[in-house]
């Protein structure tokens, strides 16, 4: 069984489309999750790579895992889009909120620099 759900992600890009965007996630028990349509944010889906970034907040001793999708051909360059979502339980992609914005920027920074 599979189904579609929509989450809010943050697209960090020097492009007309950026900021908080709705992303459709296709969930399939056998094949995990995939973003539909990823080509709305990336030129070629075969060039999409992903990284996991863990951001620890010292204030309240919590940690958030972000999934960062990016174009591996443009990675680290100004033209590269970064699509960020939270990683929830069992690796499931969850939406982000406005309060996550600074942590999202830190996650993209760590993905680019490290």
PDB file of C-alpha atoms in Angstrom:
ATOM      1  CA  UNK A   1       0.000   0.000   0.000  1.00  0.00           C
ATOM      2  CA  UNK A   2       1.224   3.496  -0.751  1.00  0.00           C
ATOM      3  CA  UNK A   3      -0.083   6.991  -0.287  1.00  0.00           C
ATOM      4  CA  UNK A   4       0.752  10.636  -0.849  1.00  0.00           C
ATOM      5  CA  UNK A   5       1.210  13.225   1.861  1.00  0.00           C
ATOM      6  CA  UNK A   6       2.305  16.851   1.787  1.00  0.00           C
ATOM      7  CA  UNK A   7       4.877  18.363   4.118  1.00  0.00           C
ATOM      8  CA  UNK A   8       6.514  21.776   4.386  1.00  0.00           C
ATOM      9  CA  UNK A   9      10.199  21.897   3.451  1.00  0.00           C
ATOM     10  CA  UNK A  10      12.602  24.804   3.152  1.00  0.00           C
ATOM     11  CA  UNK A  11      14.247  25.466  -0.206  1.00  0.00           C
ATOM     12  CA  UNK A  12      17.463  27.428   0.188  1.00  0.00           C
ATOM     13  CA  UNK A  13      18.321  28.757  -3.262  1.00  0.00           C
ATOM     14  CA  UNK A  14      19.333  31.914  -5.072  1.00  0.00           C
ATOM     15  CA  UNK A  15      16.332  31.556  -7.375  1.00  0.00           C
ATOM     16  CA  UNK A  16      12.835  32.984  -7.759  1.00  0.00           C
ATOM     17  CA  UNK A  17      11.423  29.984  -5.896  1.00  0.00           C
ATOM     18  CA  UNK A  18      12.871  29.688  -2.385  1.00  0.00           C
ATOM     19  CA  UNK A  19      11.795  29.658   1.242  1.00  0.00           C
ATOM     20  CA  UNK A  20       9.092  27.418   2.669  1.00  0.00           C
ATOM     21  CA  UNK A  21       7.557  25.162   0.012  1.00  0.00           C
ATOM     22  CA  UNK A  22       5.052  22.336  -0.022  1.00  0.00           C
ATOM     23  CA  UNK A  23       6.521  18.990  -1.029  1.00  0.00           C
ATOM     24  CA  UNK A  24       4.550  15.872  -1.865  1.00  0.00           C
ATOM     25  CA  UNK A  25       5.959  12.670  -0.417  1.00  0.00           C
ATOM     26  CA  UNK A  26       5.032   9.322  -1.908  1.00  0.00           C
ATOM     27  CA  UNK A  27       5.231   6.658   0.775  1.00  0.00           C
ATOM     28  CA  UNK A  28       5.535   3.028  -0.214  1.00  0.00           C
ATOM     29  CA  UNK A  29       6.046   0.285   2.345  1.00  0.00           C
ATOM     30  CA  UNK A  30       8.402  -1.637   0.071  1.00  0.00           C
ATOM     31  CA  UNK A  31      10.503   1.216  -1.318  1.00  0.00           C
ATOM     32  CA  UNK A  32      10.474   3.862   1.434  1.00  0.00           C
ATOM     33  CA  UNK A  33       9.700   7.455   0.522  1.00  0.00           C
ATOM     34  CA  UNK A  34      10.345   9.624  -2.487  1.00  0.00           C
ATOM     35  CA  UNK A  35       9.665  13.263  -3.262  1.00  0.00           C
ATOM     36  CA  UNK A  36       7.236  14.005  -6.059  1.00  0.00           C
ATOM     37  CA  UNK A  37       8.050  15.935  -8.214  1.00  0.00           C
ATOM     38  CA  UNK A  38      11.673  16.536  -7.263  1.00  0.00           C
ATOM     39  CA  UNK A  39      12.340  18.131 -10.643  1.00  0.00           C
ATOM     40  CA  UNK A  40      10.351  21.161  -9.550  1.00  0.00           C
ATOM     41  CA  UNK A  41      13.350  22.150  -7.432  1.00  0.00           C
ATOM     42  CA  UNK A  42      16.214  20.338  -9.195  1.00  0.00           C
ATOM     43  CA  UNK A  43      17.189  20.286 -12.859  1.00  0.00           C
ATOM     44  CA  UNK A  44      17.814  16.542 -13.098  1.00  0.00           C
ATOM     45  CA  UNK A  45      16.572  14.014 -10.552  1.00  0.00           C
ATOM     46  CA  UNK A  46      19.560  11.743 -11.211  1.00  0.00           C
ATOM     47  CA  UNK A  47      21.846  14.501  -9.862  1.00  0.00           C
ATOM     48  CA  UNK A  48      20.090  14.684  -6.485  1.00  0.00           C
ATOM     49  CA  UNK A  49      22.173  13.641  -3.516  1.00  0.00           C
ATOM     50  CA  UNK A  50      21.265  13.749   0.166  1.00  0.00           C
ATOM     51  CA  UNK A  51      22.941  14.243   3.470  1.00  0.00           C
ATOM     52  CA  UNK A  52      21.918  13.990   7.102  1.00  0.00           C
ATOM     53  CA  UNK A  53      22.818  16.800   9.464  1.00  0.00           C
ATOM     54  CA  UNK A  54      22.262  16.684  13.221  1.00  0.00           C
ATOM     55  CA  UNK A  55      21.763  20.038  14.922  1.00  0.00           C
ATOM     56  CA  UNK A  56      22.025  20.069  18.701  1.00  0.00           C
ATOM     57  CA  UNK A  57      20.388  22.868  20.644  1.00  0.00           C
ATOM     58  CA  UNK A  58      22.297  23.604  23.808  1.00  0.00           C
ATOM     59  CA  UNK A  59      19.425  25.606  25.336  1.00  0.00           C
ATOM     60  CA  UNK A  60      17.129  22.670  25.887  1.00  0.00           C
ATOM     61  CA  UNK A  61      19.369  19.644  25.238  1.00  0.00           C
ATOM     62  CA  UNK A  62      17.525  18.537  22.116  1.00  0.00           C
ATOM     63  CA  UNK A  63      18.760  17.434  18.736  1.00  0.00           C
ATOM     64  CA  UNK A  64      17.094  17.601  15.373  1.00  0.00           C
ATOM     65  CA  UNK A  65      18.031  15.539  12.351  1.00  0.00           C
ATOM     66  CA  UNK A  66      17.617  17.258   9.000  1.00  0.00           C
ATOM     67  CA  UNK A  67      17.650  15.633   5.582  1.00  0.00           C
ATOM     68  CA  UNK A  68      19.304  17.942   3.039  1.00  0.00           C
ATOM     69  CA  UNK A  69      18.764  17.226  -0.654  1.00  0.00           C
ATOM     70  CA  UNK A  70      21.026  18.988  -3.140  1.00  0.00           C
ATOM     71  CA  UNK A  71      22.303  18.895  -6.716  1.00  0.00           C
ATOM     72  CA  UNK A  72      25.621  17.036  -6.540  1.00  0.00           C
ATOM     73  CA  UNK A  73      26.859  18.742  -9.738  1.00  0.00           C
ATOM     74  CA  UNK A  74      26.292  22.218  -8.251  1.00  0.00           C
ATOM     75  CA  UNK A  75      27.090  21.391  -4.622  1.00  0.00           C
ATOM     76  CA  UNK A  76      28.846  24.237  -2.812  1.00  0.00           C
ATOM     77  CA  UNK A  77      28.196  26.756  -5.588  1.00  0.00           C
ATOM     78  CA  UNK A  78      25.824  29.716  -5.496  1.00  0.00           C
ATOM     79  CA  UNK A  79      23.501  28.076  -8.041  1.00  0.00           C
ATOM     80  CA  UNK A  80      22.950  24.940  -5.938  1.00  0.00           C
ATOM     81  CA  UNK A  81      19.483  24.476  -4.422  1.00  0.00           C
ATOM     82  CA  UNK A  82      19.218  22.829  -0.984  1.00  0.00           C
ATOM     83  CA  UNK A  83      15.884  21.312   0.035  1.00  0.00           C
ATOM     84  CA  UNK A  84      15.667  20.677   3.780  1.00  0.00           C
ATOM     85  CA  UNK A  85      13.225  18.512   5.718  1.00  0.00           C
ATOM     86  CA  UNK A  86      13.233  17.044   9.206  1.00  0.00           C
ATOM     87  CA  UNK A  87      13.925  13.392   9.637  1.00  0.00           C
ATOM     88  CA  UNK A  88      11.432  11.916  12.049  1.00  0.00           C
ATOM     89  CA  UNK A  89      10.901   8.501  13.544  1.00  0.00           C
ATOM     90  CA  UNK A  90      12.255   5.548  11.574  1.00  0.00           C
ATOM     91  CA  UNK A  91      13.787   7.859   8.964  1.00  0.00           C
ATOM     92  CA  UNK A  92      10.433   9.254   7.902  1.00  0.00           C
ATOM     93  CA  UNK A  93      10.557  12.762   6.400  1.00  0.00           C
ATOM     94  CA  UNK A  94       8.653  15.373   8.390  1.00  0.00           C
ATOM     95  CA  UNK A  95       7.829  18.997   7.730  1.00  0.00           C
ATOM     96  CA  UNK A  96       9.702  21.997   9.048  1.00  0.00           C
ATOM     97  CA  UNK A  97       8.281  25.081  10.748  1.00  0.00           C
ATOM     98  CA  UNK A  98       9.285  28.740  10.945  1.00  0.00           C
ATOM     99  CA  UNK A  99      10.916  28.147  14.327  1.00  0.00           C
ATOM    100  CA  UNK A 100      13.327  25.742  12.574  1.00  0.00           C
ATOM    101  CA  UNK A 101      14.678  28.395  10.181  1.00  0.00           C
ATOM    102  CA  UNK A 102      17.985  29.116  11.934  1.00  0.00           C
ATOM    103  CA  UNK A 103      18.655  25.401  12.426  1.00  0.00           C
ATOM    104  CA  UNK A 104      17.880  24.866   8.725  1.00  0.00           C
ATOM    105  CA  UNK A 105      20.454  27.497   7.747  1.00  0.00           C
ATOM    106  CA  UNK A 106      22.997  25.818  10.029  1.00  0.00           C
ATOM    107  CA  UNK A 107      22.201  22.425   8.451  1.00  0.00           C
ATOM    108  CA  UNK A 108      22.786  23.802   4.945  1.00  0.00           C
ATOM    109  CA  UNK A 109      25.996  25.487   6.086  1.00  0.00           C
ATOM    110  CA  UNK A 110      27.277  22.220   7.569  1.00  0.00           C
ATOM    111  CA  UNK A 111      26.291  20.311   4.414  1.00  0.00           C
ATOM    112  CA  UNK A 112      28.220  22.760   2.216  1.00  0.00           C
ATOM    113  CA  UNK A 113      31.284  23.198   4.408  1.00  0.00           C
ATOM    114  CA  UNK A 114      31.749  19.665   5.738  1.00  0.00           C
TER     115      UNK A 114
END
